[in-house]
Short mmCIF file of C-alpha atoms and ligand atoms in Angstrom, two decimals:
data_model
loop_
_atom_site.label_atom_id
_atom_site.label_comp_id
_atom_site.label_asym_id
_atom_site.label_seq_id
_atom_site.Cartn_x
_atom_site.Cartn_y
_atom_site.Cartn_z
CA MET A 275 -23.48 0.19 -5.31
CA ALA A 276 -21.46 0.12 -8.60
CA ASP A 277 -21.09 -3.25 -10.40
CA GLY A 278 -17.74 -5.01 -10.67
CA PRO A 279 -15.11 -6.14 -8.22
CA ARG A 280 -15.01 -4.73 -4.76
CA SER A 281 -12.22 -2.22 -4.05
CA LEU A 282 -9.43 -3.47 -1.78
CA VAL A 283 -6.96 -1.92 0.61
CA LEU A 284 -3.65 -3.64 1.14
CA LEU A 285 -2.58 -3.01 4.71
CA GLY A 286 0.77 -3.99 6.34
CA PRO A 287 4.08 -2.58 7.39
CA PRO A 288 6.70 -1.16 5.00
CA GLY A 289 8.44 -4.04 3.35
CA ALA A 290 5.46 -6.44 3.76
CA GLY A 291 5.27 -6.98 0.08
CA LYS A 292 2.23 -4.73 -0.63
CA GLY A 293 3.63 -3.37 -3.91
CA THR A 294 4.65 -6.73 -5.29
CA GLN A 295 1.29 -8.36 -4.38
CA ALA A 296 -0.70 -5.46 -5.49
CA ALA A 297 0.91 -5.59 -8.97
CA LEU A 298 0.09 -9.28 -9.17
CA LEU A 299 -3.49 -9.00 -7.89
CA ALA A 300 -4.51 -5.84 -9.86
CA GLY A 301 -4.46 -7.82 -13.24
CA SER A 302 -6.27 -10.82 -11.98
CA ALA A 303 -8.91 -9.00 -9.96
CA ASP A 304 -9.45 -6.19 -12.61
CA LEU A 305 -8.83 -3.40 -10.17
CA GLU A 306 -6.92 -0.12 -10.64
CA HIS A 307 -3.63 -0.27 -8.70
CA VAL A 308 -3.05 2.90 -6.75
CA SER A 309 0.22 3.21 -4.80
CA THR A 310 0.47 6.49 -2.94
CA GLY A 311 4.11 5.89 -2.37
CA ASP A 312 4.66 5.64 -6.17
CA LEU A 313 2.48 8.63 -6.84
CA LEU A 314 4.57 10.66 -4.23
CA ARG A 315 7.87 9.43 -5.67
CA ALA A 316 6.70 10.40 -9.23
CA ALA A 317 5.80 13.92 -7.84
CA ILE A 318 9.31 14.18 -6.26
CA ALA A 319 11.04 13.02 -9.49
CA SER A 320 9.04 15.59 -11.52
CA ARG A 321 10.36 18.44 -9.34
CA SER A 322 6.77 19.76 -9.20
CA ASP A 323 5.86 22.18 -6.40
CA LEU A 324 4.15 19.22 -4.66
CA GLY A 325 7.25 17.10 -5.10
CA LYS A 326 9.51 19.63 -3.56
CA SER A 327 7.34 20.17 -0.63
CA ILE A 328 7.12 16.45 0.28
CA GLN A 329 10.60 15.18 -0.44
CA ALA A 330 12.02 15.97 3.02
CA THR A 331 9.02 14.24 4.68
CA VAL A 332 9.41 11.01 2.61
CA ASP A 333 13.17 10.92 3.02
CA ALA A 334 12.73 11.18 6.80
CA GLY A 335 10.26 8.29 6.79
CA ARG A 336 7.45 10.40 8.12
CA LEU A 337 3.93 10.63 6.73
CA VAL A 338 2.81 13.26 4.16
CA ALA A 339 -0.18 15.44 5.16
CA ASP A 340 -3.51 13.53 4.98
CA GLU A 341 -5.04 16.10 2.71
CA VAL A 342 -2.23 15.92 0.20
CA VAL A 343 -2.36 12.15 -0.17
CA ALA A 344 -6.21 11.91 -0.12
CA GLN A 345 -6.17 14.41 -3.06
CA LEU A 346 -4.08 11.99 -5.10
CA VAL A 347 -6.43 9.19 -4.28
CA LYS A 348 -9.45 11.26 -5.03
CA GLU A 349 -8.26 11.83 -8.59
CA ARG A 350 -8.21 8.08 -9.13
CA VAL A 351 -11.58 7.44 -7.45
CA ALA A 352 -13.03 9.77 -9.99
CA LEU A 353 -12.27 7.12 -12.67
CA GLY A 354 -15.15 5.03 -11.23
CA ARG A 355 -13.24 1.71 -11.33
CA GLY A 356 -12.67 -0.57 -8.38
CA LEU A 357 -9.37 0.38 -6.69
CA LEU A 358 -6.54 -1.68 -5.22
CA LEU A 359 -5.06 0.77 -2.66
CA ASP A 360 -1.47 0.06 -1.77
CA GLY A 361 -0.15 2.37 1.07
CA PHE A 362 -3.38 4.23 1.64
CA PRO A 363 -4.93 4.75 4.14
CA ARG A 364 -2.18 5.07 6.75
CA THR A 365 -3.98 7.05 9.47
CA LEU A 366 -7.47 6.87 10.99
CA LYS A 367 -8.26 10.21 9.28
CA GLN A 368 -7.26 8.85 5.87
CA ALA A 369 -9.55 5.89 6.49
CA ASP A 370 -12.45 8.29 7.16
CA MET A 371 -11.53 10.26 4.03
CA LEU A 372 -11.44 7.15 1.96
CA ASP A 373 -14.83 5.92 2.98
CA ALA A 374 -16.31 9.43 2.28
CA LEU A 375 -14.72 9.43 -1.17
CA MET A 376 -16.04 5.99 -1.99
CA LEU A 377 -19.55 6.72 -0.84
CA GLU A 378 -19.53 10.02 -2.75
CA ALA A 379 -18.45 8.11 -5.95
CA GLY A 380 -21.10 5.45 -5.53
CA LEU A 381 -18.42 2.79 -4.96
CA SER A 382 -18.72 0.12 -2.30
CA LEU A 383 -16.53 0.36 0.82
CA PRO A 384 -13.30 -1.52 0.31
CA GLY A 385 -12.43 -4.91 1.85
CA VAL A 386 -9.09 -4.71 3.68
CA LEU A 387 -6.34 -7.45 3.29
CA GLU A 388 -3.69 -7.20 6.00
CA LEU A 389 -0.25 -8.63 5.12
CA GLU A 390 1.20 -9.85 8.34
CA VAL A 391 5.09 -9.89 8.61
CA SER A 392 7.26 -9.54 11.69
CA SER A 393 9.36 -6.36 12.32
CA SER A 394 12.54 -8.35 12.12
CA ASP A 395 11.60 -9.75 8.71
CA VAL A 396 10.70 -6.25 7.47
CA VAL A 397 14.11 -4.88 8.47
CA LYS A 398 15.84 -7.79 6.57
CA ARG A 399 13.65 -7.44 3.45
CA LEU A 400 14.16 -3.66 3.23
CA GLU A 401 17.85 -3.93 3.68
CA ALA A 402 17.93 -6.30 0.66
CA ARG A 403 15.34 -4.38 -1.49
CA ARG A 404 16.51 -2.83 -4.71
CA THR A 405 14.73 -1.27 -7.68
CA CYS A 406 15.45 -1.81 -11.40
CA ALA A 407 14.60 1.26 -13.65
CA ALA A 408 13.10 -1.16 -16.27
CA CYS A 409 11.58 -4.01 -14.18
CA GLY A 410 10.58 -2.21 -10.99
CA PRO A 411 11.02 -3.50 -7.42
CA ARG A 412 13.31 -6.60 -7.21
CA PRO A 413 12.62 -9.15 -4.46
CA GLY A 414 16.09 -9.17 -2.89
CA GLY A 415 19.35 -11.13 -3.22
CA GLU A 416 20.50 -8.99 -6.11
CA THR A 417 22.74 -6.01 -5.11
CA GLU A 418 23.97 -4.41 -8.27
CA ARG A 419 22.39 -5.84 -11.42
CA CYS A 420 18.84 -6.88 -12.13
CA GLY A 421 18.61 -10.74 -12.47
CA GLN A 422 15.90 -10.22 -15.21
CA CYS A 423 17.30 -7.54 -17.54
CA GLY A 424 20.84 -6.93 -16.27
CA GLY A 425 20.11 -3.23 -15.65
CA ALA A 426 21.60 -1.25 -12.76
CA LEU A 427 19.76 -1.51 -9.37
CA THR A 428 19.21 1.35 -7.01
CA LYS A 429 18.25 1.40 -3.33
CA ARG A 430 15.37 3.67 -2.20
CA ALA A 431 16.86 6.53 0.10
CA ASP A 432 14.07 5.73 2.65
CA ASP A 433 15.27 2.09 2.86
CA ALA A 434 18.42 3.19 4.76
CA GLU A 435 18.36 1.45 8.17
CA ALA A 436 17.69 4.51 10.31
CA VAL A 437 14.79 5.56 8.10
CA VAL A 438 13.33 2.05 8.09
CA LEU A 439 13.27 2.15 11.94
CA GLU A 440 11.44 5.49 11.87
CA ARG A 441 8.95 4.12 9.25
CA LEU A 442 8.25 1.15 11.44
CA ARG A 443 7.73 3.36 14.45
CA VAL A 444 5.31 5.61 12.48
CA TYR A 445 3.53 2.48 11.26
CA GLN A 446 2.99 1.19 14.83
CA GLU A 447 1.77 4.50 16.03
CA LYS A 448 -0.40 5.76 13.17
CA THR A 449 -1.28 2.83 10.86
CA ALA A 450 -1.48 -0.29 12.99
CA PRO A 451 -4.67 1.00 14.78
CA LEU A 452 -6.45 0.71 11.40
CA SER A 453 -6.37 -3.06 11.65
CA GLN A 454 -8.52 -3.10 14.78
CA ARG A 455 -10.92 -0.51 13.20
CA TYR A 456 -11.49 -2.60 10.11
CA ALA A 457 -11.73 -5.82 12.12
CA GLY A 458 -14.50 -4.21 14.17
CA GLN A 459 -16.31 -3.30 11.00
CA GLY A 460 -16.05 -6.90 9.85
CA ARG A 461 -14.11 -6.08 6.66
CA LEU A 462 -10.59 -7.18 7.59
CA PHE A 463 -8.97 -10.27 6.06
CA ARG A 464 -5.58 -11.30 7.56
CA VAL A 465 -2.98 -12.86 5.22
CA PRO A 466 0.30 -14.35 6.50
CA GLY A 467 2.91 -12.52 4.46
CA SER A 468 5.92 -14.82 4.95
CA GLY A 469 6.99 -17.40 2.31
CA THR A 470 7.62 -17.09 -1.42
CA VAL A 471 6.03 -14.38 -3.57
CA GLU A 472 3.88 -17.03 -5.23
CA ALA A 473 2.73 -18.63 -1.98
CA VAL A 474 1.63 -15.22 -0.52
CA ALA A 475 0.00 -14.38 -3.92
CA GLY A 476 -2.11 -17.46 -3.62
CA ARG A 477 -3.29 -16.47 -0.09
CA VAL A 478 -4.00 -12.81 -1.24
CA LEU A 479 -6.12 -14.07 -4.11
CA GLU A 480 -8.16 -16.23 -1.78
CA ALA A 481 -8.65 -13.39 0.71
CA ALA A 482 -9.63 -11.13 -2.20
CA ARG A 483 -12.24 -13.57 -3.26
CA LYS A 484 -13.73 -13.68 0.22
CA ALA A 485 -13.73 -9.91 0.39
CA HIS A 486 -15.58 -9.77 -2.97
CA GLU A 487 -18.11 -12.33 -1.85
CA GLN A 488 -18.74 -10.46 1.36
CA GLY A 489 -19.22 -7.21 -0.56
CA MET A 490 -21.76 -8.95 -2.80
CA GLU A 491 -23.69 -10.30 0.22
CA ARG A 492 -23.86 -6.87 1.83
CA GLY A 493 -24.80 -5.29 -1.46
CA GLY A 494 -22.12 -2.71 -0.99
P1 LIG B 629 5.63 3.37 0.38
O1 LIG B 629 6.20 3.30 -0.98
O2 LIG B 629 4.17 2.96 0.43
O3 LIG B 629 6.48 2.63 1.40
O4 LIG B 629 5.65 4.91 0.78
C1 LIG B 629 6.82 5.65 0.78
C2 LIG B 629 6.61 6.94 1.65
O5 LIG B 629 5.62 7.79 1.01
C3 LIG B 629 6.12 6.72 3.06
O6 LIG B 629 7.15 6.38 3.92
C4 LIG B 629 5.51 8.09 3.32
O7 LIG B 629 6.58 9.06 3.52
C5 LIG B 629 4.88 8.46 1.97
N1 LIG B 629 3.55 8.00 1.89
C6 LIG B 629 2.98 6.96 1.09
N2 LIG B 629 1.75 6.70 1.36
C7 LIG B 629 1.34 7.57 2.31
C8 LIG B 629 0.12 7.91 2.89
N3 LIG B 629 -1.01 7.27 2.72
N4 LIG B 629 0.11 8.86 3.90
C9 LIG B 629 1.18 9.63 4.16
N5 LIG B 629 2.32 9.42 3.58
C10 LIG B 629 2.47 8.48 2.60
#
């Protein structure tokens, strides 16, 4: 097993706060933050061939092909640092691919932190979610201007209500089963995701510590 902090997966429905919490945790845990959603949006914005082929899928709230997303993650695994995976894996097949990639790279299997938020809270949060070009995702409550820099806010196309409902349906069908799989393997840590960003961040940090200790005990 490689030295250093254990890689982590942040699991949870869309709108659970994975991106916000990952950004906070990545610094304190010295992990490389990898958001497959951000990587896919960057590919779409660049109008690359990959971007053009995936835009309709993302806008409809469906999942991009396992092989395409795994390739994006593989490029990051190659860096050899512990990863903080935000939005990957989302299917059982992706979970298998991730374990294979980590073992191949000599990295320990990730611990998994599951952010638990109810479906009704998720719908409310995504309805309120806006992004600032300069400051990134904003927590809600601001509709037009960023409270931090005054810049214009935009709403993600896939945060429209009908798409959110589809994303939740897909989550229940394809991603929720991962929780049971990881619990069965003894590497799942559940984190209540309601409350302020700071309160959740404290719980996430504590769970990350436990996952790290467990990784050290197992030696991998
Ligand atoms: P996110 O920013 O994590 O909510 O992801 C936004 C969208 O990108 C998702 O609704 C999917 O269309 C796509 N996506 C992100 N991660 C994955 C993944 N691991 N597998 C398949 N599609 C993904």
